CSV table of C-alpha atoms in Angstrom, one decimal:
chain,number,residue,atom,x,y,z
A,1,UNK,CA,122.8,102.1,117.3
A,2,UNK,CA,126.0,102.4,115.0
A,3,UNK,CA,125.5,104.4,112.2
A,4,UNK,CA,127.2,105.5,109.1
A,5,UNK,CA,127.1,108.2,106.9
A,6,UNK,CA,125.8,108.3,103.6
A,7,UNK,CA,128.6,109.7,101.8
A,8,UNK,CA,130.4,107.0,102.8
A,9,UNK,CA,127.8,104.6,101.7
A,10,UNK,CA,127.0,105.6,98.4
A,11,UNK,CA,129.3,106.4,95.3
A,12,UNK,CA,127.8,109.5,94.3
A,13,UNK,CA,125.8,112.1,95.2
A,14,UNK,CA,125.0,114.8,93.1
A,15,UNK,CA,122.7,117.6,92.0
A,16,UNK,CA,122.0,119.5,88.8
A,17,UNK,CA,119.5,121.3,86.6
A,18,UNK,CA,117.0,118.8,85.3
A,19,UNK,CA,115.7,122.3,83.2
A,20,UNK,CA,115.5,125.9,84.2
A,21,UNK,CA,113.0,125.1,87.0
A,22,UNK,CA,114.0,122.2,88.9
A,23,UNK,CA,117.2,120.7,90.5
A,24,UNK,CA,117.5,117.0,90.1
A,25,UNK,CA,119.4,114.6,92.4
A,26,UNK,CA,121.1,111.4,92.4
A,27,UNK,CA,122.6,109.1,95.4
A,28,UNK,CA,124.0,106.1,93.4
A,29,UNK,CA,125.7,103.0,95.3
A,30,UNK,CA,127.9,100.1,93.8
A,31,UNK,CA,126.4,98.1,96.1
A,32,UNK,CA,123.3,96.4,96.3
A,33,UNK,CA,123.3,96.0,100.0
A,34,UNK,CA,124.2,99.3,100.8
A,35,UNK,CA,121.3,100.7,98.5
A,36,UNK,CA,118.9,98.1,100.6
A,37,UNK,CA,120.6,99.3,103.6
A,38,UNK,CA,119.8,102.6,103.1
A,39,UNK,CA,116.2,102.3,101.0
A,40,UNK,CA,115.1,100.2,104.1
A,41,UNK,CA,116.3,102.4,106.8
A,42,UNK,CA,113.6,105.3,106.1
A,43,UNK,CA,116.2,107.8,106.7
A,44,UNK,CA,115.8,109.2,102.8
A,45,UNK,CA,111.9,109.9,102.1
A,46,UNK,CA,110.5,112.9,100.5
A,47,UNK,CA,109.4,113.9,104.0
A,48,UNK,CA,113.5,113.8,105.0
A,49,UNK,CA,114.4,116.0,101.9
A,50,UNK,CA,111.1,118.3,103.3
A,51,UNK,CA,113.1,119.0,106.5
A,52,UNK,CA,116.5,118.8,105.2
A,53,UNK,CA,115.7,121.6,102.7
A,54,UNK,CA,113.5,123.2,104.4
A,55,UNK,CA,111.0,122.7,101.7
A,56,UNK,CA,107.3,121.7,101.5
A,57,UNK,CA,106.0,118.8,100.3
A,58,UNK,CA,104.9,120.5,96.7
A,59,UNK,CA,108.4,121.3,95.7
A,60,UNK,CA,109.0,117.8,95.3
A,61,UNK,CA,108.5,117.2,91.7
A,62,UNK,CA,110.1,113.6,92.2
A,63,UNK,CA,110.9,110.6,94.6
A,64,UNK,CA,112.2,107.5,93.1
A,65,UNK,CA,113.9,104.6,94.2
A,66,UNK,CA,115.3,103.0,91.4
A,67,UNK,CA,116.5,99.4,91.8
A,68,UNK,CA,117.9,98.5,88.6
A,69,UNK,CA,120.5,101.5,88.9
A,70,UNK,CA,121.0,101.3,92.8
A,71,UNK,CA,120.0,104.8,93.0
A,72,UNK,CA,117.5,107.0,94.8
A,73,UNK,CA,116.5,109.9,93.0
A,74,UNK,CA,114.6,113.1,93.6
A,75,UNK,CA,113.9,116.3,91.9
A,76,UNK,CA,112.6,119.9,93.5
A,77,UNK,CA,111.3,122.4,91.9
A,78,UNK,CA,113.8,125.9,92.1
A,79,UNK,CA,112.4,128.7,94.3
A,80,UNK,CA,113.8,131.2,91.0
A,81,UNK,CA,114.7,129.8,87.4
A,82,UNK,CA,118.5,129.0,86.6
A,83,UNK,CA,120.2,132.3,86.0
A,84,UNK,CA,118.0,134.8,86.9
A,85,UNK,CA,118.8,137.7,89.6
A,86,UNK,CA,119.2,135.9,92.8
A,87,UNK,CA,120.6,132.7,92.2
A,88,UNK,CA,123.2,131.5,93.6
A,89,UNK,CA,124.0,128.1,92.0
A,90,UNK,CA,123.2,128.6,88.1
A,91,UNK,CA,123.6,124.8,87.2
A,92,UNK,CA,122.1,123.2,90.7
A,93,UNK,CA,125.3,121.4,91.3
A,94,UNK,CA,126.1,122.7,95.0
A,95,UNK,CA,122.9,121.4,96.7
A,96,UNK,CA,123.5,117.9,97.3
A,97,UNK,CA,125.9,118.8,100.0
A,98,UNK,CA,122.9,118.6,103.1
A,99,UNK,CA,122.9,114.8,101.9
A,100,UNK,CA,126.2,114.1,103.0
A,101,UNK,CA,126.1,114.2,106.5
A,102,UNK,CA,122.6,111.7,106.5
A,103,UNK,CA,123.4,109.1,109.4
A,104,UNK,CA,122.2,105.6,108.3
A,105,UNK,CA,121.5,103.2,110.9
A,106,UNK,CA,123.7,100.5,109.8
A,107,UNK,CA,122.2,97.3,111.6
């Protein structure tokens, strides 16, 4: 089955702080049908972001598919607050990069 990926789907996809204990983000198309594509495929559910972050289900704070927008948005809850020893990405905005590679089936 052909697929495609989602970063060439979608016209953005990003991640930032939503607050000092989560990281919120977006995957935004221009497109209606390549939203519906990808909403209808399955291949973005909070059990998807589970595996792809290695996460468990509780960490998601979030799931949304918003039609009026295009968008599908989630939000996870940090493993340490924004700043403090040990993090790595103070504003959350180098963890939508696991999202790029997402193969969409595209029939």
């Amino acid at each position: 089955m052909p697929t495609a990926k989602l970063a060439d789907l979608a016209k953005t996809i990003r991640s930032k702080n939503a607050g000092t204990d989560k990281i919120t983000f977006d995957i935004i198309f221009r497109e209606k049908e390549k939203y519906e594509l990808v909403k209808k495929s399955g291949v973005l559910t909070p059990e998807t972001i589970c595996k792809l972050y290695g996460i468990e289900r509780e960490r998601i704070a979030d799931f949304v598919e918003f039609d009026p927008a295009y968008a599908i948005k989630f939000t996870i809850y940090r493993r340490r607050p924004s700043g403090s020893p040990g993090d790595s990405d103070v504003f959350g905005c180098q963890q939508y990069a696991p999202l790029l590679d997402i193969e969409v089936p595209v029939e």
